[in-house]
Amino acid sequence: MGERGASLVVERRIAARPATVYSFFSDVTRWLSWQGVEADIELEPGGVFRMNVRGDGFASGTVLEVVPERRLVFTWGWEEESLGVPPGSTVVEIELEPDGDGTFLRLTHRDLPSDAVEVHREGWEHYTSRLVIIAEGGDPGPDPARISPRS
């Protein structure tokens, strides 16, 4: 496994106010409209964060910080050991800054093994693009990254 401590940053401008963008994090059903198949998220410090992102495994951690309409921080890692990023071993920080009549979103994912940065960057680029569409009132459609359960 690569050295731990690598970070990635994904930034998006969203033509929606911070309160609207935040609602896609503060309500699990709304969160699942742009990322994830199923989730258990308790949006309070010490709360559970657990999401089946694509249908083939859970990322889990703990909510560390919640500032409504401004900031959300939680730990993240994969329950599947072979992925090399254990549950709660990395930190995801989502910042929402008012930007005119819109919002500037900055997502920082810290403490990743160096060899896990690109796959996580691709994932966050994909999902934040879906968030932009839905927060601006559009429909991102079915998630093309979703893995269908085997029958």
PDB file of C-alpha atoms in Angstrom:
ATOM      1  CA  MET A   1       0.000   0.000   0.000  1.00  0.00           C
ATOM      2  CA  GLY A   2       1.086   3.559  -0.650  1.00  0.00           C
ATOM      3  CA  GLU A   3       2.159   6.032   1.984  1.00  0.00           C
ATOM      4  CA  ARG A   4      -0.721   7.511   3.979  1.00  0.00           C
ATOM      5  CA  GLY A   5      -1.319  11.203   4.157  1.00  0.00           C
ATOM      6  CA  ALA A   6      -2.116  12.104   0.554  1.00  0.00           C
ATOM      7  CA  SER A   7      -4.993  14.501  -0.144  1.00  0.00           C
ATOM      8  CA  LEU A   8      -7.225  15.457  -3.017  1.00  0.00           C
ATOM      9  CA  VAL A   9      -9.426  18.508  -3.570  1.00  0.00           C
ATOM     10  CA  VAL A  10     -12.487  18.712  -5.827  1.00  0.00           C
ATOM     11  CA  GLU A  11     -14.107  22.122  -6.357  1.00  0.00           C
ATOM     12  CA  ARG A  12     -17.434  22.969  -7.975  1.00  0.00           C
ATOM     13  CA  ARG A  13     -19.487  26.123  -8.469  1.00  0.00           C
ATOM     14  CA  ILE A  14     -23.177  25.397  -8.044  1.00  0.00           C
ATOM     15  CA  ALA A  15     -25.924  27.765  -9.174  1.00  0.00           C
ATOM     16  CA  ALA A  16     -27.916  27.253  -5.975  1.00  0.00           C
ATOM     17  CA  ARG A  17     -27.735  28.807  -2.534  1.00  0.00           C
ATOM     18  CA  PRO A  18     -25.761  27.068   0.256  1.00  0.00           C
ATOM     19  CA  ALA A  19     -29.002  26.115   2.060  1.00  0.00           C
ATOM     20  CA  THR A  20     -30.175  24.257  -1.049  1.00  0.00           C
ATOM     21  CA  VAL A  21     -26.828  22.525  -1.590  1.00  0.00           C
ATOM     22  CA  TYR A  22     -26.633  21.593   2.101  1.00  0.00           C
ATOM     23  CA  SER A  23     -30.068  19.964   1.918  1.00  0.00           C
ATOM     24  CA  PHE A  24     -28.501  17.310  -0.341  1.00  0.00           C
ATOM     25  CA  PHE A  25     -26.241  16.362   2.589  1.00  0.00           C
ATOM     26  CA  SER A  26     -28.596  16.893   5.546  1.00  0.00           C
ATOM     27  CA  ASP A  27     -31.337  14.544   4.301  1.00  0.00           C
ATOM     28  CA  VAL A  28     -30.300  10.946   3.567  1.00  0.00           C
ATOM     29  CA  THR A  29     -32.944  10.503   0.859  1.00  0.00           C
ATOM     30  CA  ARG A  30     -31.720  13.637  -0.918  1.00  0.00           C
ATOM     31  CA  TRP A  31     -28.073  12.536  -0.504  1.00  0.00           C
ATOM     32  CA  LEU A  32     -28.926   9.200  -2.143  1.00  0.00           C
ATOM     33  CA  SER A  33     -30.386  11.091  -5.129  1.00  0.00           C
ATOM     34  CA  TRP A  34     -26.815  11.918  -6.233  1.00  0.00           C
ATOM     35  CA  GLN A  35     -24.546   9.433  -4.426  1.00  0.00           C
ATOM     36  CA  GLY A  36     -25.065   5.996  -2.981  1.00  0.00           C
ATOM     37  CA  VAL A  37     -27.484   3.101  -3.086  1.00  0.00           C
ATOM     38  CA  GLU A  38     -28.260   2.945   0.637  1.00  0.00           C
ATOM     39  CA  ALA A  39     -26.950   4.841   3.648  1.00  0.00           C
ATOM     40  CA  ASP A  40     -27.160   5.374   7.378  1.00  0.00           C
ATOM     41  CA  ILE A  41     -26.011   8.909   8.178  1.00  0.00           C
ATOM     42  CA  GLU A  42     -26.480  10.572  11.577  1.00  0.00           C
ATOM     43  CA  LEU A  43     -25.619  14.203  10.925  1.00  0.00           C
ATOM     44  CA  GLU A  44     -24.224  15.097  14.339  1.00  0.00           C
ATOM     45  CA  PRO A  45     -20.712  14.897  15.830  1.00  0.00           C
ATOM     46  CA  GLY A  46     -20.061  11.271  16.750  1.00  0.00           C
ATOM     47  CA  GLY A  47     -22.848  10.097  14.444  1.00  0.00           C
ATOM     48  CA  VAL A  48     -22.621   7.145  12.084  1.00  0.00           C
ATOM     49  CA  PHE A  49     -21.596   7.587   8.458  1.00  0.00           C
ATOM     50  CA  ARG A  50     -22.137   4.417   6.403  1.00  0.00           C
ATOM     51  CA  MET A  51     -22.894   4.328   2.687  1.00  0.00           C
ATOM     52  CA  ASN A  52     -23.099   1.639   0.039  1.00  0.00           C
ATOM     53  CA  VAL A  53     -21.745   3.905  -2.688  1.00  0.00           C
ATOM     54  CA  ARG A  54     -22.162   1.834  -5.865  1.00  0.00           C
ATOM     55  CA  GLY A  55     -23.991  -1.262  -4.650  1.00  0.00           C
ATOM     56  CA  ASP A  56     -20.853  -3.349  -4.156  1.00  0.00           C
ATOM     57  CA  GLY A  57     -19.625  -2.325  -0.711  1.00  0.00           C
ATOM     58  CA  PHE A  58     -19.844   0.108   2.163  1.00  0.00           C
ATOM     59  CA  ALA A  59     -17.738   3.111   3.078  1.00  0.00           C
ATOM     60  CA  SER A  60     -18.023   3.882   6.759  1.00  0.00           C
ATOM     61  CA  GLY A  61     -16.811   6.292   9.372  1.00  0.00           C
ATOM     62  CA  THR A  62     -17.978   8.844  11.905  1.00  0.00           C
ATOM     63  CA  VAL A  63     -19.341  12.368  11.558  1.00  0.00           C
ATOM     64  CA  LEU A  64     -16.817  14.758  13.131  1.00  0.00           C
ATOM     65  CA  GLU A  65     -18.224  18.241  12.541  1.00  0.00           C
ATOM     66  CA  VAL A  66     -21.471  19.749  11.263  1.00  0.00           C
ATOM     67  CA  VAL A  67     -21.987  23.456  10.598  1.00  0.00           C
ATOM     68  CA  PRO A  68     -25.357  23.707   8.814  1.00  0.00           C
ATOM     69  CA  GLU A  69     -25.146  25.252   5.338  1.00  0.00           C
ATOM     70  CA  ARG A  70     -21.347  25.713   5.698  1.00  0.00           C
ATOM     71  CA  ARG A  71     -19.321  22.632   6.586  1.00  0.00           C
ATOM     72  CA  LEU A  72     -19.497  18.875   7.032  1.00  0.00           C
ATOM     73  CA  VAL A  73     -16.570  16.674   8.110  1.00  0.00           C
ATOM     74  CA  PHE A  74     -16.634  12.884   8.440  1.00  0.00           C
ATOM     75  CA  THR A  75     -14.219   9.979   8.440  1.00  0.00           C
ATOM     76  CA  TRP A  76     -14.301   7.535   5.540  1.00  0.00           C
ATOM     77  CA  GLY A  77     -12.959   4.140   4.626  1.00  0.00           C
ATOM     78  CA  TRP A  78     -13.995   0.912   2.945  1.00  0.00           C
ATOM     79  CA  GLU A  79     -15.236  -2.094   4.866  1.00  0.00           C
ATOM     80  CA  GLU A  80     -13.710  -4.323   2.140  1.00  0.00           C
ATOM     81  CA  GLU A  81     -10.167  -4.887   3.449  1.00  0.00           C
ATOM     82  CA  SER A  82      -8.655  -5.506   0.011  1.00  0.00           C
ATOM     83  CA  LEU A  83      -9.292  -1.857  -0.925  1.00  0.00           C
ATOM     84  CA  GLY A  84      -6.611  -0.806   1.584  1.00  0.00           C
ATOM     85  CA  VAL A  85      -8.503   2.166   3.055  1.00  0.00           C
ATOM     86  CA  PRO A  86      -9.938   0.918   6.378  1.00  0.00           C
ATOM     87  CA  PRO A  87     -13.193   2.343   7.799  1.00  0.00           C
ATOM     88  CA  GLY A  88     -12.666   5.727   9.435  1.00  0.00           C
ATOM     89  CA  SER A  89      -9.032   5.981   8.302  1.00  0.00           C
ATOM     90  CA  THR A  90      -9.439   9.067   6.079  1.00  0.00           C
ATOM     91  CA  VAL A  91     -11.213  12.406   6.477  1.00  0.00           C
ATOM     92  CA  VAL A  92     -13.653  14.052   4.052  1.00  0.00           C
ATOM     93  CA  GLU A  93     -14.278  17.767   4.541  1.00  0.00           C
ATOM     94  CA  ILE A  94     -17.030  19.504   2.566  1.00  0.00           C
ATOM     95  CA  GLU A  95     -17.084  23.299   2.649  1.00  0.00           C
ATOM     96  CA  LEU A  96     -19.874  25.451   1.203  1.00  0.00           C
ATOM     97  CA  GLU A  97     -19.056  29.111   0.579  1.00  0.00           C
ATOM     98  CA  PRO A  98     -21.667  31.614  -0.622  1.00  0.00           C
ATOM     99  CA  ASP A  99     -20.661  32.841  -4.099  1.00  0.00           C
ATOM    100  CA  GLY A 100     -23.024  35.531  -5.377  1.00  0.00           C
ATOM    101  CA  ASP A 101     -26.377  33.783  -5.805  1.00  0.00           C
ATOM    102  CA  GLY A 102     -24.640  30.400  -5.857  1.00  0.00           C
ATOM    103  CA  THR A 103     -22.310  28.239  -3.826  1.00  0.00           C
ATOM    104  CA  PHE A 104     -18.657  27.306  -4.116  1.00  0.00           C
ATOM    105  CA  LEU A 105     -18.190  23.721  -2.930  1.00  0.00           C
ATOM    106  CA  ARG A 106     -14.757  22.477  -1.915  1.00  0.00           C
ATOM    107  CA  LEU A 107     -14.392  18.806  -1.034  1.00  0.00           C
ATOM    108  CA  THR A 108     -11.075  17.784   0.522  1.00  0.00           C
ATOM    109  CA  HIS A 109     -10.320  14.098   1.139  1.00  0.00           C
ATOM    110  CA  ARG A 110      -7.296  13.706   3.452  1.00  0.00           C
ATOM    111  CA  ASP A 111      -5.090  10.916   4.782  1.00  0.00           C
ATOM    112  CA  LEU A 112      -5.490   8.659   1.772  1.00  0.00           C
ATOM    113  CA  PRO A 113      -2.828   6.116   0.841  1.00  0.00           C
ATOM    114  CA  SER A 114      -1.021   7.633  -2.165  1.00  0.00           C
ATOM    115  CA  ASP A 115      -2.121   4.774  -4.429  1.00  0.00           C
ATOM    116  CA  ALA A 116      -5.796   5.394  -3.549  1.00  0.00           C
ATOM    117  CA  VAL A 117      -5.888   9.108  -4.455  1.00  0.00           C
ATOM    118  CA  GLU A 118      -6.779   8.843  -8.139  1.00  0.00           C
ATOM    119  CA  VAL A 119      -9.629   6.346  -7.742  1.00  0.00           C
ATOM    120  CA  HIS A 120     -11.134   8.526  -4.986  1.00  0.00           C
ATOM    121  CA  ARG A 121     -10.619  11.685  -7.058  1.00  0.00           C
ATOM    122  CA  GLU A 122     -12.474  10.058  -9.972  1.00  0.00           C
ATOM    123  CA  GLY A 123     -15.262   9.039  -7.606  1.00  0.00           C
ATOM    124  CA  TRP A 124     -15.655  12.476  -6.044  1.00  0.00           C
ATOM    125  CA  GLU A 125     -15.441  14.198  -9.462  1.00  0.00           C
ATOM    126  CA  HIS A 126     -18.226  11.906 -10.683  1.00  0.00           C
ATOM    127  CA  TYR A 127     -20.471  12.357  -7.645  1.00  0.00           C
ATOM    128  CA  THR A 128     -19.967  16.117  -7.214  1.00  0.00           C
ATOM    129  CA  SER A 129     -20.895  16.530 -10.895  1.00  0.00           C
ATOM    130  CA  ARG A 130     -24.158  14.693 -10.142  1.00  0.00           C
ATOM    131  CA  LEU A 131     -24.672  16.930  -7.083  1.00  0.00           C
ATOM    132  CA  VAL A 132     -24.294  20.071  -9.233  1.00  0.00           C
ATOM    133  CA  ILE A 133     -27.014  18.856 -11.619  1.00  0.00           C
ATOM    134  CA  ILE A 134     -29.540  17.971  -8.916  1.00  0.00           C
ATOM    135  CA  ALA A 135     -28.845  21.008  -6.697  1.00  0.00           C
ATOM    136  CA  GLU A 136     -29.432  23.240  -9.731  1.00  0.00           C
ATOM    137  CA  GLY A 137     -32.827  21.595 -10.249  1.00  0.00           C
ATOM    138  CA  GLY A 138     -31.888  19.018 -12.886  1.00  0.00           C
ATOM    139  CA  ASP A 139     -32.041  15.236 -12.928  1.00  0.00           C
ATOM    140  CA  PRO A 140     -28.677  13.453 -12.982  1.00  0.00           C
ATOM    141  CA  GLY A 141     -30.425  10.222 -14.014  1.00  0.00           C
ATOM    142  CA  PRO A 142     -29.392   6.751 -12.911  1.00  0.00           C
ATOM    143  CA  ASP A 143     -25.823   6.507 -11.646  1.00  0.00           C
ATOM    144  CA  PRO A 144     -23.725   4.879 -14.399  1.00  0.00           C
ATOM    145  CA  ALA A 145     -21.192   3.773 -11.752  1.00  0.00           C
ATOM    146  CA  ARG A 146     -23.818   1.715  -9.922  1.00  0.00           C
ATOM    147  CA  ILE A 147     -23.113  -2.006  -9.767  1.00  0.00           C
ATOM    148  CA  SER A 148     -26.190  -4.184 -10.294  1.00  0.00           C
ATOM    149  CA  PRO A 149     -26.577  -6.883  -7.686  1.00  0.00           C
ATOM    150  CA  ARG A 150     -25.811 -10.344  -8.986  1.00  0.00           C
ATOM    151  CA  SER A 151     -28.896 -12.486  -9.322  1.00  0.00           C
TER     152      SER A 151
END
